[in-house]
PDB file of C-alpha atoms in Angstrom:
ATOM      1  CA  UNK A  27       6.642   8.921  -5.601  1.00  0.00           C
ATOM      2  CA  UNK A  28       4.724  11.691  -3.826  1.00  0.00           C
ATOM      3  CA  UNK A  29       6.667  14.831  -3.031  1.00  0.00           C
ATOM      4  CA  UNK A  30      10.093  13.704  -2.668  1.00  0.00           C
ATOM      5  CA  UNK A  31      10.769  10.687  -4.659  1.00  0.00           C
ATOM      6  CA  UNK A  32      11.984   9.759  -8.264  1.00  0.00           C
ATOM      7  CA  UNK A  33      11.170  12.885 -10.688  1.00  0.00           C
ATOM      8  CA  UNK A  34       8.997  13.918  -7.537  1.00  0.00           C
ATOM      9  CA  UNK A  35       9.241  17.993  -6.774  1.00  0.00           C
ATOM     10  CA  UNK A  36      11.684  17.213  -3.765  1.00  0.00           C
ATOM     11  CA  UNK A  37      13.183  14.195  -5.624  1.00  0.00           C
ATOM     12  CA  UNK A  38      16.754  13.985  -6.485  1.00  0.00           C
ATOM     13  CA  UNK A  39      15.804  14.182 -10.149  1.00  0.00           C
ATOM     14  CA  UNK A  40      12.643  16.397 -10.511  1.00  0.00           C
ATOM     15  CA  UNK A  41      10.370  16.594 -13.981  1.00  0.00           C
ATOM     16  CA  UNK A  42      10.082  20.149 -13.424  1.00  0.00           C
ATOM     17  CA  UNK A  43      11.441  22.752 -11.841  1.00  0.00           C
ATOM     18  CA  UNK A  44      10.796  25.659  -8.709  1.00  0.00           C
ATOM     19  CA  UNK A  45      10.441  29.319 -10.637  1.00  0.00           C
ATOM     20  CA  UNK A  46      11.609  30.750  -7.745  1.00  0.00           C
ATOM     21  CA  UNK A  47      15.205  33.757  -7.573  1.00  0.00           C
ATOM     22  CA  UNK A  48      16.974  31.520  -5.187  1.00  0.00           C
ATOM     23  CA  UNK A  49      16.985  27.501  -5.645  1.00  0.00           C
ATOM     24  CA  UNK A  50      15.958  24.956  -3.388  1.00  0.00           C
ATOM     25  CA  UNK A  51      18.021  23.448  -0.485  1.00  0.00           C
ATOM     26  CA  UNK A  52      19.187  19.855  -2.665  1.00  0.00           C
ATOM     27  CA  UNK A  53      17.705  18.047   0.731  1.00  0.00           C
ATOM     28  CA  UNK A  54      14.241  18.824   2.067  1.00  0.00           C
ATOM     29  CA  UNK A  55      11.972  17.741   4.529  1.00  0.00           C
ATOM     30  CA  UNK A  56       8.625  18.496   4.497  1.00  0.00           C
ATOM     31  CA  UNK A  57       6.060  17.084   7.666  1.00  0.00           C
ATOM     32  CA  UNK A  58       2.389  17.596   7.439  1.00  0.00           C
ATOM     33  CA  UNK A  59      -0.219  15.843   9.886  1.00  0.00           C
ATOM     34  CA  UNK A  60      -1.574  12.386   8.015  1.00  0.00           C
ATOM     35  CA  UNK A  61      -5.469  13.925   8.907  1.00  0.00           C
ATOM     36  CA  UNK A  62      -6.193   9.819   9.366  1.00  0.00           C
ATOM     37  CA  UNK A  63      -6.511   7.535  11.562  1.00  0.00           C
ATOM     38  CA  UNK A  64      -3.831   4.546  11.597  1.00  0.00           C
ATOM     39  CA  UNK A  65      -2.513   1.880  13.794  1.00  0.00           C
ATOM     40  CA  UNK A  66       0.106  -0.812  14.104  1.00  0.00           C
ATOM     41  CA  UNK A  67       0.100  -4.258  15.323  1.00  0.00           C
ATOM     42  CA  UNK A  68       3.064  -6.822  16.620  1.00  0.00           C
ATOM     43  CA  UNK A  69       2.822 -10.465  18.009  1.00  0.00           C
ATOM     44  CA  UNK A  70      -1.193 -10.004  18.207  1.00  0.00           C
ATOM     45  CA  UNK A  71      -0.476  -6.316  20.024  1.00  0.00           C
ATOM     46  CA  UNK A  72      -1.811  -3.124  19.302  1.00  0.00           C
ATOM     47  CA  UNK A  73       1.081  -1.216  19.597  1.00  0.00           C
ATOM     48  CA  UNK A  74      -0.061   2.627  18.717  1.00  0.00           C
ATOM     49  CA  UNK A  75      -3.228   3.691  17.526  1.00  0.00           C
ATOM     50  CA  UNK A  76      -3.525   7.527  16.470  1.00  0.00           C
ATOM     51  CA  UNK A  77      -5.396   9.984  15.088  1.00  0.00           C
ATOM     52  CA  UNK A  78      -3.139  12.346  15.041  1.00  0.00           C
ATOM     53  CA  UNK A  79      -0.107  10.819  13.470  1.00  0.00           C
ATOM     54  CA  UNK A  80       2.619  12.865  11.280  1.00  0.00           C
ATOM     55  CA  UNK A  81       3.840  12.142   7.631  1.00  0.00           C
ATOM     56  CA  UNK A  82       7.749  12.911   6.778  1.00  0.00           C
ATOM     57  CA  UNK A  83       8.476  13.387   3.045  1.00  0.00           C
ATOM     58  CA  UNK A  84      11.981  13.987   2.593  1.00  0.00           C
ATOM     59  CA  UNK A  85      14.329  13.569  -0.238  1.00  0.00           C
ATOM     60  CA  UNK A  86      14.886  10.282  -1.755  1.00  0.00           C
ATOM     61  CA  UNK A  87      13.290   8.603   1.033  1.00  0.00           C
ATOM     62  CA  UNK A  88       8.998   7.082   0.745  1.00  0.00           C
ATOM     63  CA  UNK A  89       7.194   9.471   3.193  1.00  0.00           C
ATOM     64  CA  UNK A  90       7.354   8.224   7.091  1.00  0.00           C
ATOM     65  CA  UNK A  91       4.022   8.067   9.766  1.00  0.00           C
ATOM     66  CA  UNK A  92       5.422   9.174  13.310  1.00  0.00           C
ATOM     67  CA  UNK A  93       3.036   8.443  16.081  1.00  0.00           C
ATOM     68  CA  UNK A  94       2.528  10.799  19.129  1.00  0.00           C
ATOM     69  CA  UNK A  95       4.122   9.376  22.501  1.00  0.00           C
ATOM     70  CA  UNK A  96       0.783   9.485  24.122  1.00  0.00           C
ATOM     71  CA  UNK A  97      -0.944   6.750  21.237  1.00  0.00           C
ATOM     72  CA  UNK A  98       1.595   4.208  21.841  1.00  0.00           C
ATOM     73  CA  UNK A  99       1.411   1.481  24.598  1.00  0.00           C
ATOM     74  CA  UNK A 100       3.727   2.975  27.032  1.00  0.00           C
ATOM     75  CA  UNK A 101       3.863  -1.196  29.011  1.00  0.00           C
ATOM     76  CA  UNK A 102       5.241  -2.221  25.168  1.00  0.00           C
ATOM     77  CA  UNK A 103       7.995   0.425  25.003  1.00  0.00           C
ATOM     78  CA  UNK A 104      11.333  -0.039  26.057  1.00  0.00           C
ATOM     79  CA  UNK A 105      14.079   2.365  25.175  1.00  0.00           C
ATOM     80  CA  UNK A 106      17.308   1.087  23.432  1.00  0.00           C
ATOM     81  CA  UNK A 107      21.079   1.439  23.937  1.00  0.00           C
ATOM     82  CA  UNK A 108      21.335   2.392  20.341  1.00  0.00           C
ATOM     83  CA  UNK A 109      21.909   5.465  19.005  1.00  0.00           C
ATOM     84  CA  UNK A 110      21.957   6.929  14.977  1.00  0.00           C
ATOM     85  CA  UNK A 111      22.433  10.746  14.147  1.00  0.00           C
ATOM     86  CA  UNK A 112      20.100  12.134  11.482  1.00  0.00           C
ATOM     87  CA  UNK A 113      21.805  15.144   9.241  1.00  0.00           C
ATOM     88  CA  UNK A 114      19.067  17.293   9.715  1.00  0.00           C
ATOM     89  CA  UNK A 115      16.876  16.569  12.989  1.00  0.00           C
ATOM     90  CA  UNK A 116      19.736  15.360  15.160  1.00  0.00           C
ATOM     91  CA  UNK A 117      20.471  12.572  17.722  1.00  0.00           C
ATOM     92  CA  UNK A 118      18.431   9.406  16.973  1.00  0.00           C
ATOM     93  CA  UNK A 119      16.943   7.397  19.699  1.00  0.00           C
ATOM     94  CA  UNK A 120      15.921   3.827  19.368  1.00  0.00           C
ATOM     95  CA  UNK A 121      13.355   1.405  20.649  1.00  0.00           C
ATOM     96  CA  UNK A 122      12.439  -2.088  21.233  1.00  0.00           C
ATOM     97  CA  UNK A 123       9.011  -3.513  22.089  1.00  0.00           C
ATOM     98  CA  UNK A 124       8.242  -6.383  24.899  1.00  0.00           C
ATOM     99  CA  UNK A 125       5.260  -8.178  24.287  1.00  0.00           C
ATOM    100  CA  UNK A 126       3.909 -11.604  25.869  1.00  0.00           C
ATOM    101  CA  UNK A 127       7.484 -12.054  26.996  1.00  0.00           C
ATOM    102  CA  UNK A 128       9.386 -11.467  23.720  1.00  0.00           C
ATOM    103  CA  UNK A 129      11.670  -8.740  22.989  1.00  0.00           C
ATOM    104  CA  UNK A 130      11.788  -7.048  19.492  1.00  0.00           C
ATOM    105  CA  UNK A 131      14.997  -4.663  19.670  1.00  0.00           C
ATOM    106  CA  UNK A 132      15.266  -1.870  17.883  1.00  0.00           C
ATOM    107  CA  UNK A 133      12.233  -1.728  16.111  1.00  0.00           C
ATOM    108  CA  UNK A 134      11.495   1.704  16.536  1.00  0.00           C
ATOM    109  CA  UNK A 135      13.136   5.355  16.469  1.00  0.00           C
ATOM    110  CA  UNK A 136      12.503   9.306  18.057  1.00  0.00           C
ATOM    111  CA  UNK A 137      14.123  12.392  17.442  1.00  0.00           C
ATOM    112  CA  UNK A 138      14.607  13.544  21.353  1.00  0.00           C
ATOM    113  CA  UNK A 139      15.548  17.146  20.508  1.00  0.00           C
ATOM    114  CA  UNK A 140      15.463  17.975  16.727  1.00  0.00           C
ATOM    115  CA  UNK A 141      16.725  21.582  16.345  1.00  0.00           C
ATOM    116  CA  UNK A 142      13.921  24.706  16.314  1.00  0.00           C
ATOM    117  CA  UNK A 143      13.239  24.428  12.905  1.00  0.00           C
ATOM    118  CA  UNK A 144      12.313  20.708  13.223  1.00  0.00           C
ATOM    119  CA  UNK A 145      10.165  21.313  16.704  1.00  0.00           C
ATOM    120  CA  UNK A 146       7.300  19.498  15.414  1.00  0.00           C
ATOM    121  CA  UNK A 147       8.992  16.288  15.432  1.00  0.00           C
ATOM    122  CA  UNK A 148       9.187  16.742  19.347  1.00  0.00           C
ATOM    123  CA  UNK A 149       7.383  13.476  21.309  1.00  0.00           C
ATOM    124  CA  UNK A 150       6.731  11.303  18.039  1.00  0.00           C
ATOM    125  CA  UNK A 151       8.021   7.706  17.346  1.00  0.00           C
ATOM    126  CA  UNK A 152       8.330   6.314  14.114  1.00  0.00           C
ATOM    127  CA  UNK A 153       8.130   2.554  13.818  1.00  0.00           C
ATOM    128  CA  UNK A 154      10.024   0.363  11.297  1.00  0.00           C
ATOM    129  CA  UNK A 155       8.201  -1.202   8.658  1.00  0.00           C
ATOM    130  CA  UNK A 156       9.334  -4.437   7.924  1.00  0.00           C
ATOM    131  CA  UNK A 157       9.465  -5.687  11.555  1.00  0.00           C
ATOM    132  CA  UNK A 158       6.024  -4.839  12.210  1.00  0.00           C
ATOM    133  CA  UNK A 159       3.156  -7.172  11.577  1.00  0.00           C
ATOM    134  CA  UNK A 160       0.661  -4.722   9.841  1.00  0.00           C
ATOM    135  CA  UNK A 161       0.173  -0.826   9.563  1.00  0.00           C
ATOM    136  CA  UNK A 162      -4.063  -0.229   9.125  1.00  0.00           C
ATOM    137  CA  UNK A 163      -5.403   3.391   8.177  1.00  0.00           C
ATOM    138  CA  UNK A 164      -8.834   2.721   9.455  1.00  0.00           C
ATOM    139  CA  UNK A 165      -9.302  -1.140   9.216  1.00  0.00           C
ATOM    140  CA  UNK A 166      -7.400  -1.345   5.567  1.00  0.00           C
ATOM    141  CA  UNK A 167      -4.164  -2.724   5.913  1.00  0.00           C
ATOM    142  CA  UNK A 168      -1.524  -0.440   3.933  1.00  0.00           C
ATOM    143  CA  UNK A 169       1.131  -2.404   2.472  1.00  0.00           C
ATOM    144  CA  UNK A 170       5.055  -1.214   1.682  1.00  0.00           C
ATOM    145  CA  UNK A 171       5.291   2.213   3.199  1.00  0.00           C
ATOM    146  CA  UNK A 172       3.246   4.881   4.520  1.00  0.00           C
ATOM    147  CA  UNK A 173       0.903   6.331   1.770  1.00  0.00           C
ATOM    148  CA  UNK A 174       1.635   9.432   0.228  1.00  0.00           C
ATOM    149  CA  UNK A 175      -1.278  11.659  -0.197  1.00  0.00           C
ATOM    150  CA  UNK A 176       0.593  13.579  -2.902  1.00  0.00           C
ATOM    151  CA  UNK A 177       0.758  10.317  -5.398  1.00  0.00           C
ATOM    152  CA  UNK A 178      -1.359   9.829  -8.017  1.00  0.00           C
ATOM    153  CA  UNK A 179      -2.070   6.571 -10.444  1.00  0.00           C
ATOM    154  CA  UNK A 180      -3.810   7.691 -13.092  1.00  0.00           C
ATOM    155  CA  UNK A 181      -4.942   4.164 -15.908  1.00  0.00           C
ATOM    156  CA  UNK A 182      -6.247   5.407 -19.347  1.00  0.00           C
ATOM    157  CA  UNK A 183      -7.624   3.514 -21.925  1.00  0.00           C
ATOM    158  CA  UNK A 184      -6.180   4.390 -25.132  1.00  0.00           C
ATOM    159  CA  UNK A 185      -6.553   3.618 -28.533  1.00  0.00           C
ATOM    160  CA  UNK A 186      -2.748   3.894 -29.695  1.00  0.00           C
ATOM    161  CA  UNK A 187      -0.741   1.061 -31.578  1.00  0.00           C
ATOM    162  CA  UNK A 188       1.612  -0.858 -29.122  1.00  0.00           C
ATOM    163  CA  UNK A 189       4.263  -3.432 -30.274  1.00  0.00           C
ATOM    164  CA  UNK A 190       6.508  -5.132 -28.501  1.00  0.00           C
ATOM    165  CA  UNK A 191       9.306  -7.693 -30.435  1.00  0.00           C
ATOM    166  CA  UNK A 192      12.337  -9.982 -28.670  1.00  0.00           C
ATOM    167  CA  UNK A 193      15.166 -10.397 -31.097  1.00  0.00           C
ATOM    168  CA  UNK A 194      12.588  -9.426 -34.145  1.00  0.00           C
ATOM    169  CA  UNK A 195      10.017 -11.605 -33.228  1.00  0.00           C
ATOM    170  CA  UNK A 196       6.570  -9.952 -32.629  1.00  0.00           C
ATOM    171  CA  UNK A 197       5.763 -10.935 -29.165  1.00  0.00           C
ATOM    172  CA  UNK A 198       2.742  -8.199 -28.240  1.00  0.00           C
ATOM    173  CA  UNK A 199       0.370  -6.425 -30.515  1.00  0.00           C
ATOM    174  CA  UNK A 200      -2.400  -4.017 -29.578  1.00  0.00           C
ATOM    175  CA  UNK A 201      -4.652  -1.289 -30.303  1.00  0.00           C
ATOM    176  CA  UNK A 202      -6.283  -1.397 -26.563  1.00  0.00           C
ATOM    177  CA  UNK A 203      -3.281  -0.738 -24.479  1.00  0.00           C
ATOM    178  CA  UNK A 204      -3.665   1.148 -21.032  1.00  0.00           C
ATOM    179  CA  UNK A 205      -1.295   4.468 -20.117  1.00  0.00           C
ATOM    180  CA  UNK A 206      -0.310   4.435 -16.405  1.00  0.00           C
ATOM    181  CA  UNK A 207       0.616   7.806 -15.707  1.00  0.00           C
ATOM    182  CA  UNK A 208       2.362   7.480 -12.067  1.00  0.00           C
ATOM    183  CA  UNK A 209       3.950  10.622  -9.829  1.00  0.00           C
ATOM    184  CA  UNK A 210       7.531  10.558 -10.489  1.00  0.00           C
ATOM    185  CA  UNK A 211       7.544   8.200 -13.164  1.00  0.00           C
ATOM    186  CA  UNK A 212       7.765   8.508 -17.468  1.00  0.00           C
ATOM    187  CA  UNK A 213       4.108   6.706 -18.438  1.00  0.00           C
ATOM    188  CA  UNK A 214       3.586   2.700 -18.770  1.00  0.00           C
ATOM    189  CA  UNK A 215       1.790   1.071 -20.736  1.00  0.00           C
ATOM    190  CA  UNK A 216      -0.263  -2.180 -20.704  1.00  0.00           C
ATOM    191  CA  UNK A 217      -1.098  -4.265 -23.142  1.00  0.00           C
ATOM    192  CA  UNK A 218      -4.625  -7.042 -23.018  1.00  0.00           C
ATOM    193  CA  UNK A 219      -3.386 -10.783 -22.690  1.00  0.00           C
ATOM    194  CA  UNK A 220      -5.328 -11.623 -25.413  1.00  0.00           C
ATOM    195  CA  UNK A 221      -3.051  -9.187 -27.221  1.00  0.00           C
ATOM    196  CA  UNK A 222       0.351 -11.177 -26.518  1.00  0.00           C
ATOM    197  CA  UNK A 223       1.243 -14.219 -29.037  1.00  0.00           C
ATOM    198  CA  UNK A 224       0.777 -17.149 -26.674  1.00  0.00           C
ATOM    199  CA  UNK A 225       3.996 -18.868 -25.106  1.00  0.00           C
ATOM    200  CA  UNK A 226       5.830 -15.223 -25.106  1.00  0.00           C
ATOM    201  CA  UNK A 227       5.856 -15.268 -20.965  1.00  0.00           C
ATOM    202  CA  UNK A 228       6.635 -17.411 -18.716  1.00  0.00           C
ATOM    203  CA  UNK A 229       6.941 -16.930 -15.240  1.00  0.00           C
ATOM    204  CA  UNK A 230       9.870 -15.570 -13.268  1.00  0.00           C
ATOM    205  CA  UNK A 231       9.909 -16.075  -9.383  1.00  0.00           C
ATOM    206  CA  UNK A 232      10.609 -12.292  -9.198  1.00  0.00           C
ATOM    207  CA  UNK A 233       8.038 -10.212  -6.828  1.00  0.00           C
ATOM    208  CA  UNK A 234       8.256  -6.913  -5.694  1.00  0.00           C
ATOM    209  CA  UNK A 235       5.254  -4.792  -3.902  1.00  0.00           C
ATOM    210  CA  UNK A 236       4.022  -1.615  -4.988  1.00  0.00           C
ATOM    211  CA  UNK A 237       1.176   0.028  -2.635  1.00  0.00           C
ATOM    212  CA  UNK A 238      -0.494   1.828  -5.224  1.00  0.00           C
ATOM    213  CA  UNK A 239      -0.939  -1.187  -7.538  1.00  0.00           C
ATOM    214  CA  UNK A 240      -0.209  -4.525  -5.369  1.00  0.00           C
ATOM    215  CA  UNK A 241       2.367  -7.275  -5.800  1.00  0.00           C
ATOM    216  CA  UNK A 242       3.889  -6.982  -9.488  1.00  0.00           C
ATOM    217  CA  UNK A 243       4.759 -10.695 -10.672  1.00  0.00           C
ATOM    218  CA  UNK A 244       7.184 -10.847 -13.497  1.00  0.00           C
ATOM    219  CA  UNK A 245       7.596 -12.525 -16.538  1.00  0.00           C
ATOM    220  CA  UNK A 246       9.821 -13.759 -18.506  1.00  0.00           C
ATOM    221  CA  UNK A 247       9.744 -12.865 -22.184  1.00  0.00           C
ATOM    222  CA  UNK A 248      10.330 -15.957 -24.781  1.00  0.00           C
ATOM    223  CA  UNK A 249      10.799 -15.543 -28.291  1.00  0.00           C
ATOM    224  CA  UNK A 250      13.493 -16.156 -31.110  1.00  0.00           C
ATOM    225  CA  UNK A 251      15.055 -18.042 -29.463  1.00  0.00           C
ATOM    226  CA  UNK A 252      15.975 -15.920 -26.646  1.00  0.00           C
ATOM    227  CA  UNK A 253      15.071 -15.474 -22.648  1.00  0.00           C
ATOM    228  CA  UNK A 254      14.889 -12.030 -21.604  1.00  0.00           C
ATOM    229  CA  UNK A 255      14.451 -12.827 -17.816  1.00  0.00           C
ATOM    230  CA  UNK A 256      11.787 -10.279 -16.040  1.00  0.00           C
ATOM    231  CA  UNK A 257      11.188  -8.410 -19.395  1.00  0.00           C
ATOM    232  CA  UNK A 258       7.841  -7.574 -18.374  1.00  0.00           C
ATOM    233  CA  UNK A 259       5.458  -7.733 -15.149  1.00  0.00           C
ATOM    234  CA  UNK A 260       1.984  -7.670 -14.273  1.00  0.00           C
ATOM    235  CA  UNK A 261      -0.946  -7.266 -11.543  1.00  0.00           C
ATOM    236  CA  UNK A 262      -3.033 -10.389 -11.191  1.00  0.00           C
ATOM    237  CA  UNK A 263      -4.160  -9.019  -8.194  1.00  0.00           C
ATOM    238  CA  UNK A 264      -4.290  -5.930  -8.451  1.00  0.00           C
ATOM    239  CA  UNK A 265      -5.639  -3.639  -5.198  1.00  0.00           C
ATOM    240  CA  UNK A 266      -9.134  -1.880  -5.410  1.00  0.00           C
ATOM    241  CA  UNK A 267      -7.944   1.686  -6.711  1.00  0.00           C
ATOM    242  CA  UNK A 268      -5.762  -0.040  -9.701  1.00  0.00           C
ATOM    243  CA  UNK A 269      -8.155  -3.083 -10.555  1.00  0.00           C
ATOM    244  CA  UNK A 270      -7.768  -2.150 -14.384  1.00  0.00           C
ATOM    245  CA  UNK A 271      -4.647  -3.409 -14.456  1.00  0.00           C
ATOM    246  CA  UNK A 272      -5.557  -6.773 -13.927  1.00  0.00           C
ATOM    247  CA  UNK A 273      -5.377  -9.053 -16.796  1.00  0.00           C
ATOM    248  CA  UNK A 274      -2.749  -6.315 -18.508  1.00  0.00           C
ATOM    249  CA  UNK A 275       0.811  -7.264 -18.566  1.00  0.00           C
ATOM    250  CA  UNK A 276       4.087  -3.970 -19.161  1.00  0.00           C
ATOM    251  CA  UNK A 277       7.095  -4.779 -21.014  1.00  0.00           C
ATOM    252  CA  UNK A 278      10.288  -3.336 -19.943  1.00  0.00           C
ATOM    253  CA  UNK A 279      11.235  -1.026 -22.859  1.00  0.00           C
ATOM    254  CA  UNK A 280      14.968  -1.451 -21.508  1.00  0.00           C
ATOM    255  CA  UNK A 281      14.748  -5.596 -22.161  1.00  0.00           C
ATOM    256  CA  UNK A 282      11.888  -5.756 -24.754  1.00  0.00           C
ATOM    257  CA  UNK A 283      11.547  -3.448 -27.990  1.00  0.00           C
ATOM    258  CA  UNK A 284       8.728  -1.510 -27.477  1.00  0.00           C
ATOM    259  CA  UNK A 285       6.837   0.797 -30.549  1.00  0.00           C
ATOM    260  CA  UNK A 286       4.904   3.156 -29.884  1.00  0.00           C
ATOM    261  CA  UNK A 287       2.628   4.201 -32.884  1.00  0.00           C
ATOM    262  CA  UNK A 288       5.447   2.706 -34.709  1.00  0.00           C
ATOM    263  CA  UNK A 289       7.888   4.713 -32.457  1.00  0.00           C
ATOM    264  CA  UNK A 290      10.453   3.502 -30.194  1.00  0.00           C
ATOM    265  CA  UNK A 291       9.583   3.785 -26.082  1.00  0.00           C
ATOM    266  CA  UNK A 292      13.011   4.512 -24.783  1.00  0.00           C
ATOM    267  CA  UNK A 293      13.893   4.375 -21.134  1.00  0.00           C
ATOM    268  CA  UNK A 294      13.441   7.174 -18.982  1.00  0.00           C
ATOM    269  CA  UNK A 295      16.400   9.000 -17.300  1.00  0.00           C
ATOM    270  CA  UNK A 296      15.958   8.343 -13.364  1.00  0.00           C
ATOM    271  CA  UNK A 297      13.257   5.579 -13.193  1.00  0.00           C
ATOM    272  CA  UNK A 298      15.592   2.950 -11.845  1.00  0.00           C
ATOM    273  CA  UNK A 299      13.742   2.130  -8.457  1.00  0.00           C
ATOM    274  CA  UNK A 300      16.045   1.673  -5.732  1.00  0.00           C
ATOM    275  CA  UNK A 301      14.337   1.062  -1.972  1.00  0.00           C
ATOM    276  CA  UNK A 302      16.049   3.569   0.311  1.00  0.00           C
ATOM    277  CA  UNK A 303      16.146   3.170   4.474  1.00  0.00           C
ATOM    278  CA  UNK A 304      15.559   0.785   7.190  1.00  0.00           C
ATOM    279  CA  UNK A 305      12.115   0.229   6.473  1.00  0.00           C
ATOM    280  CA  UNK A 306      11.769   0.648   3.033  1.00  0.00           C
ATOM    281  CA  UNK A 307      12.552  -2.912   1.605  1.00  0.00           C
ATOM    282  CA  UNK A 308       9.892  -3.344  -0.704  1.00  0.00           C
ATOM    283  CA  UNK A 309      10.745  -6.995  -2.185  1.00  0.00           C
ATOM    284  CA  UNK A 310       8.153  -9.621  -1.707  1.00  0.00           C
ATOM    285  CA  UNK A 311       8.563 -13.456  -1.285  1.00  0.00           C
ATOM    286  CA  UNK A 312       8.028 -15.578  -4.588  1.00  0.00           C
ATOM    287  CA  UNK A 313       4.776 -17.241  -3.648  1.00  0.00           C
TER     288      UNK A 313
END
């Protein structure tokens, strides 16, 4: 995703390449200010509220909003006995939050003296995700992780042939599909309900949360006689900037054969999606 995610330019595994004498450093962290405003709330608290916040990319981690000292309720903070190191900005320094009487430990980190080249991340606290009850730019709630600026979801109707058989059995066929083209990811595609032979899903209890596209609910895929469990997933409701996708549903071309204009969809190398740090669990409860 973004700059240094998946097949990202700072990924582990980038598309592309830098055309540049000497090669990159294989970890790199890139901040930038967020040019937004954003806030975060615990236990009915607004515990920072910024506009001046700062976004970390850095490799194989979702990008990270640190919040200047001064836009954080100093009566909240509470320093920590805990203490992490951090390969490239040094000693890590945690925090817990007191509000109303309880205590939320360790629910927050700083960087008390990154070295020169990292100066910037002087005086800014970085709050973990999960523990927190919401993260707003403006008054719109931002689920998962930060936004990246840098990543794109790009829907496109298409007029292409789509297939999709379980164990031979035709399961999917369209001429109507959508292409999701998605930084750091090969292309999906969608194909119409009314496109997919009825009984073929079934739900799974599976959830996980994108915050580009929403909650993805999974399906699983029924046909000759088989089960392929969360073969395929969809948006039912979908968030504002990927509404199209609502009332599509993606099969997995690693579970499900999927054709292509009579061509095979084979996996792509590196797409495996693996949530990386404290506050980077991106798996939603079944509802």
């Amino acid at each position: 995703m973004g700059l240094a995610w998946q097949q990202a330019p700072f990924g582990k595994n980038p598309a592309g390449r830098f055309l540049t004498e000497e090669p990159l450093p294989k970890h790199i962290l890139y901040a930038e200010p967020a040019g937004r405003r954003m806030r975060v709330e615990l236990a009915g608290a607004v515990v920072a509220l910024s506009d001046g916040v700062t976004l970390l990319h850095e490799t194989e981690r979702y990008p990270v909003v640190y919040f200047p000292l001064s836009d954080i309720d100093a009566q909240l903070l509470r320093p920590s006995a805990k203490r992490t190191r951090h390969p490239q900005l040094g000693e890590t320094a945690w925090w817990s939050l007191r509000i109303d009487g309880q205590s939320f430990e360790d629910v927050a980190w700083s960087h008390p003296s990154p070295p020169s080249y990292a100066a910037t991340m002087t005086g800014l606290i970085a709050f973990v995700w999960e523990a927190m009850d919401a993260f707003y730019e403006e008054d719109e709630p931002i689920l998962g992780h930060a936004a990246d600026p840098y990543h794109r979801v790009d829907v496109r109707a298409s007029s292409r042939h789509l297939t999709a058989h379980v164990g031979g059995e035709l399961v999917a066929d369209t001429r109507a599909p959508l292409a999701v083209f998605e930084t750091g990811f090969a292309a999906r595609w969608y194909v119409p309900r009314r496109d997919v032979v009825a009984g073929a899903l079934e739900d799974d209890r599976l959830r996980t949360l994108c915050p580009y596209k929403g909650v993805a609910h999974y399906l699983d895929v029924v046909a000759a006689g088989q089960r392929v469990a969360a073969g395929a997933w969809s948006y039912p409701e979908a968030v504002p900037e990927s509404a199209r996708l609502a009332g599509y549903v993606s099969f997995d071309p690693e579970r499900v054969e999927v054709r292509l204009d009579g061509e095979r969809l084979l996996p792509a190398a590196h797409q495996q999606v693996v949530a990386k740090g404290t506050d980077r669990n991106l798996a939603a409860a079944a509802a």
